[in-house]
PDB file of C-alpha atoms in Angstrom:
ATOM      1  CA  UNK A   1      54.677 -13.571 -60.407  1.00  0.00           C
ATOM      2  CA  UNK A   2      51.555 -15.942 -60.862  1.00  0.00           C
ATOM      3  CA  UNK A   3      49.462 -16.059 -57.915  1.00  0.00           C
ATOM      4  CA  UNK A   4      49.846 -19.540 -56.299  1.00  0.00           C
ATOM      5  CA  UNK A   5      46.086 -21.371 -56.372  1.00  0.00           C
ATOM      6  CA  UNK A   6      45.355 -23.767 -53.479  1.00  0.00           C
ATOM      7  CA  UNK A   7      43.927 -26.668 -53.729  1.00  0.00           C
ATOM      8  CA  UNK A   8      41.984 -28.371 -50.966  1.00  0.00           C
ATOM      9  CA  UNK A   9      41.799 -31.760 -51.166  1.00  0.00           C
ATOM     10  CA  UNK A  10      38.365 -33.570 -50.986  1.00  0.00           C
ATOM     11  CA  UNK A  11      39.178 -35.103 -48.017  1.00  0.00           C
ATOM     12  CA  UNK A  12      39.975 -31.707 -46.417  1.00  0.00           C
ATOM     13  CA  UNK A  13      37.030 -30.646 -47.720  1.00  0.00           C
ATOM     14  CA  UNK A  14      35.165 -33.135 -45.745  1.00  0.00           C
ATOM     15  CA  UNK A  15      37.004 -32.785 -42.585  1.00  0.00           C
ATOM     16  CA  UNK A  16      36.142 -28.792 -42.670  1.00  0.00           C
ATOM     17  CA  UNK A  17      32.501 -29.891 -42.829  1.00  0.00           C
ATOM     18  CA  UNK A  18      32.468 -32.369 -40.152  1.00  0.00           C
ATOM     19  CA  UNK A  19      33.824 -30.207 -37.865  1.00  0.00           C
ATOM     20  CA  UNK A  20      31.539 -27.384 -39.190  1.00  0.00           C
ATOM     21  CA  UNK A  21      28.748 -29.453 -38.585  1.00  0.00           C
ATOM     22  CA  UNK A  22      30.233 -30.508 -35.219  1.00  0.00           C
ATOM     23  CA  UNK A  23      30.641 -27.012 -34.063  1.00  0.00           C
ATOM     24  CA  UNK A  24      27.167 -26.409 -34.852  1.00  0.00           C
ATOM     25  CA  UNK A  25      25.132 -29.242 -33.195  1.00  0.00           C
ATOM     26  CA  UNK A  26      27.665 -28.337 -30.252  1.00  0.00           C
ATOM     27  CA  UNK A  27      26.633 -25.088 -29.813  1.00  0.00           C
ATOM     28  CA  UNK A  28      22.946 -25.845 -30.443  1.00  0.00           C
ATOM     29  CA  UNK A  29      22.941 -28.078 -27.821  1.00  0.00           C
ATOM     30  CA  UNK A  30      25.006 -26.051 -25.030  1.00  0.00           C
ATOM     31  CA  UNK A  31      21.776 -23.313 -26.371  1.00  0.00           C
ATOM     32  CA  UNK A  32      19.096 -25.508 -25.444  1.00  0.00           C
ATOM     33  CA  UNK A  33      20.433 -26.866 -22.433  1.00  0.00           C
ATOM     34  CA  UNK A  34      21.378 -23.535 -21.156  1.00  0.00           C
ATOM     35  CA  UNK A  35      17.709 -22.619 -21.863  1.00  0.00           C
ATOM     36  CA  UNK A  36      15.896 -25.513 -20.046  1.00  0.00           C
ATOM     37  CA  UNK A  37      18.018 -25.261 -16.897  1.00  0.00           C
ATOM     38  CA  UNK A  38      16.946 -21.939 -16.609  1.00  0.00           C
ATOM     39  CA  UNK A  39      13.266 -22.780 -17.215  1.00  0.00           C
ATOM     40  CA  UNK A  40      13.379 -25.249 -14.725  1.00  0.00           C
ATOM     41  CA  UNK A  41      15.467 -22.840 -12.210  1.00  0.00           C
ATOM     42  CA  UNK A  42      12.887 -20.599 -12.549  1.00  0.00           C
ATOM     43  CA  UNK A  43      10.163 -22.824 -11.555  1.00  0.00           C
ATOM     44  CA  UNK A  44      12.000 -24.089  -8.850  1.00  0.00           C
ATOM     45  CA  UNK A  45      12.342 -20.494  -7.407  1.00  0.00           C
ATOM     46  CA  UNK A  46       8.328 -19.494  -7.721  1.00  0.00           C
ATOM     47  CA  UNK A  47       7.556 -23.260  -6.474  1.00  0.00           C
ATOM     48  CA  UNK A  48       9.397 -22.182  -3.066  1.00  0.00           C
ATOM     49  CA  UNK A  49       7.881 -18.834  -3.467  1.00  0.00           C
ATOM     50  CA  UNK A  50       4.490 -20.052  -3.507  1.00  0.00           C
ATOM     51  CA  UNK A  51       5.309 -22.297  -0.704  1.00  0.00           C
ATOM     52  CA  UNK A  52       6.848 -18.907   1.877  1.00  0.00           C
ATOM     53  CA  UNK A  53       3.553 -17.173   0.998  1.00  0.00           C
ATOM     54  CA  UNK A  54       1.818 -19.972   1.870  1.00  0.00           C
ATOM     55  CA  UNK A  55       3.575 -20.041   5.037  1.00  0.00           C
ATOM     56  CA  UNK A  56       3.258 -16.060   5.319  1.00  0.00           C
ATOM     57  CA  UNK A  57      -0.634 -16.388   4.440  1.00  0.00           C
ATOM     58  CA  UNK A  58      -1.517 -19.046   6.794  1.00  0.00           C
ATOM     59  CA  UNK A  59       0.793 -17.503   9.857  1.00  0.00           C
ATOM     60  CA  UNK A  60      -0.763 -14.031   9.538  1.00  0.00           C
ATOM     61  CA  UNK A  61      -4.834 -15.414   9.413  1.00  0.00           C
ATOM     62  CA  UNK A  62      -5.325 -14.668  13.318  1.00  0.00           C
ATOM     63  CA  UNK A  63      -3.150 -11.619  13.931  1.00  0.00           C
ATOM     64  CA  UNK A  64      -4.371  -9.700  11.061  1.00  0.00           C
ATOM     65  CA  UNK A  65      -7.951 -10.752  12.008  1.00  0.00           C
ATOM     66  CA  UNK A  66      -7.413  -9.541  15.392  1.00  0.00           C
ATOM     67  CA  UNK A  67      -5.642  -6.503  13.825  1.00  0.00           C
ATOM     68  CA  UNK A  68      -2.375  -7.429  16.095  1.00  0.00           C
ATOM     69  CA  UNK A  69       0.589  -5.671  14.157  1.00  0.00           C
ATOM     70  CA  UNK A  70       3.322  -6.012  16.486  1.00  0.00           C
ATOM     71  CA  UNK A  71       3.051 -10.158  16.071  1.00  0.00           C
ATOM     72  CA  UNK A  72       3.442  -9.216  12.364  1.00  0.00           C
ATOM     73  CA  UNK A  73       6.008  -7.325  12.515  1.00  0.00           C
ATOM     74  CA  UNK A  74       8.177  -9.906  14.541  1.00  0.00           C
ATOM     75  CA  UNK A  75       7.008 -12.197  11.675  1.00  0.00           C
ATOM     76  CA  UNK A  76       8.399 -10.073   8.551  1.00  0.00           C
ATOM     77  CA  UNK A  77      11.135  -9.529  10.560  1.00  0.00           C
ATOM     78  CA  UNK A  78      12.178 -13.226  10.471  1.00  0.00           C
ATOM     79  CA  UNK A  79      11.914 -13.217   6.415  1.00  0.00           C
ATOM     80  CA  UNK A  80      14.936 -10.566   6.339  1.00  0.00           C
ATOM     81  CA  UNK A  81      17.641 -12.872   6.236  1.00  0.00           C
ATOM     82  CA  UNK A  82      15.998 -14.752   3.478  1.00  0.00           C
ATOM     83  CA  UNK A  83      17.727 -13.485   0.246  1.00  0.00           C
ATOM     84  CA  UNK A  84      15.519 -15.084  -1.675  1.00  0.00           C
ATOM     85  CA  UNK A  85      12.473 -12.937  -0.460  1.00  0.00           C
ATOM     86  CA  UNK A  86      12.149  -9.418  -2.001  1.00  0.00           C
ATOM     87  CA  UNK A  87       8.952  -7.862  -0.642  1.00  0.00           C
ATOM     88  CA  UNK A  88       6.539  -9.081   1.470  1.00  0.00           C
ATOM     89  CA  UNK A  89       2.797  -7.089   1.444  1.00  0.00           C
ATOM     90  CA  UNK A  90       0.615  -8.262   4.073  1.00  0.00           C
ATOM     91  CA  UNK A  91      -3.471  -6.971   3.114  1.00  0.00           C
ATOM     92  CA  UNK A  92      -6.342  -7.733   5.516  1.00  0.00           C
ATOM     93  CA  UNK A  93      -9.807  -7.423   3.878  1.00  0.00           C
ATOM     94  CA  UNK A  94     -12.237  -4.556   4.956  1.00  0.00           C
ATOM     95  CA  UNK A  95     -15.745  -6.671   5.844  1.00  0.00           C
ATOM     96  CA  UNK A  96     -18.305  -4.216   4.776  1.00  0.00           C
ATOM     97  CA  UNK A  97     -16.906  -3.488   1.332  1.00  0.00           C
ATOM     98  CA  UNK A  98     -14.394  -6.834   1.009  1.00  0.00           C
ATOM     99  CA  UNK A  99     -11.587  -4.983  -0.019  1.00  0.00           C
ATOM    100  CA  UNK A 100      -8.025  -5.330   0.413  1.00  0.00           C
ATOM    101  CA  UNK A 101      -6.715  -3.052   2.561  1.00  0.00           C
ATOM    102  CA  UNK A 102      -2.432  -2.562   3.422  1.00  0.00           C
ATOM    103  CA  UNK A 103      -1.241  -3.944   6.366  1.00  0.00           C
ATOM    104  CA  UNK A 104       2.581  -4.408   6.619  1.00  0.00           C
ATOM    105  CA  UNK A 105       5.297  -4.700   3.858  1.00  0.00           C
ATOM    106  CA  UNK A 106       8.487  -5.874   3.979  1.00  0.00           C
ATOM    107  CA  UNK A 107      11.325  -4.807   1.386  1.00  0.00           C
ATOM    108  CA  UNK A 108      14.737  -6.285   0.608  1.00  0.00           C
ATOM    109  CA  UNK A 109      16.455  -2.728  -0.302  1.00  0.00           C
ATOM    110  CA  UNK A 110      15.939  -0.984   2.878  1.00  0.00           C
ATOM    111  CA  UNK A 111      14.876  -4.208   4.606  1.00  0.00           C
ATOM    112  CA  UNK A 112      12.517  -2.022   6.296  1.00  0.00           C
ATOM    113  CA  UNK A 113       9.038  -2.692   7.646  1.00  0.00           C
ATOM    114  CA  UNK A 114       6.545  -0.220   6.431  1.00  0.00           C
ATOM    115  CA  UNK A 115       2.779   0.226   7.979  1.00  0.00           C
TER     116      UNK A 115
END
């Protein structure tokens, strides 16, 4: 029995790469789209981080000067509910030798306060 030979058409030839070509500038662009909304998620997401520390850095100037922990405690207690935080380190600076020395920290797995 001959083996049957088939023929495609030019025009099904050109329909095959149309859609070929279709398929490809499809998925290209789902790619980069996918890409740059996750980019711009993830600046979104340190923009508000930057913002809570900002928050957490200028609430905390006068009890960590004053050395006052139980105010800061109350204050990292009030970031546990925020899902979006995941630790929270609280340093005060030693004046004679200006380094940083641990205060308080905050962490989402325990959600425990540690001193």
């Amino acid at each position: 029995m001959p083996k049957k030979v088939h023929q495609s058409s030019i025009r099904r030839a050109l329909i095959n790469l149309i859609m070929l070509i279709t398929a490809i500038c499809l998925s290209l662009s789902i790619s980069i789209s996918t890409y740059l909304s996750v980019k711009e998620q993830k600046q979104l997401i340190i923009n508000k981080l930057v913002i809570l520390s900002e928050i957490v850095a200028f609430d905390a100037g006068k009890s960590v000067t004053e050395d006052d922990r139980k105010t800061e405690e109350k204050r990292l207690k009030s970031f546990e509910n925020i899902p979006l935080v995941k630790n929270i380190h609280i340093y005060s600076i030693e004046k004679s030798s200006q380094k940083p020395i641990f205060l308080l920290a905050l962490t989402q797995k325990k959600r425990r306060l540690y001193r």
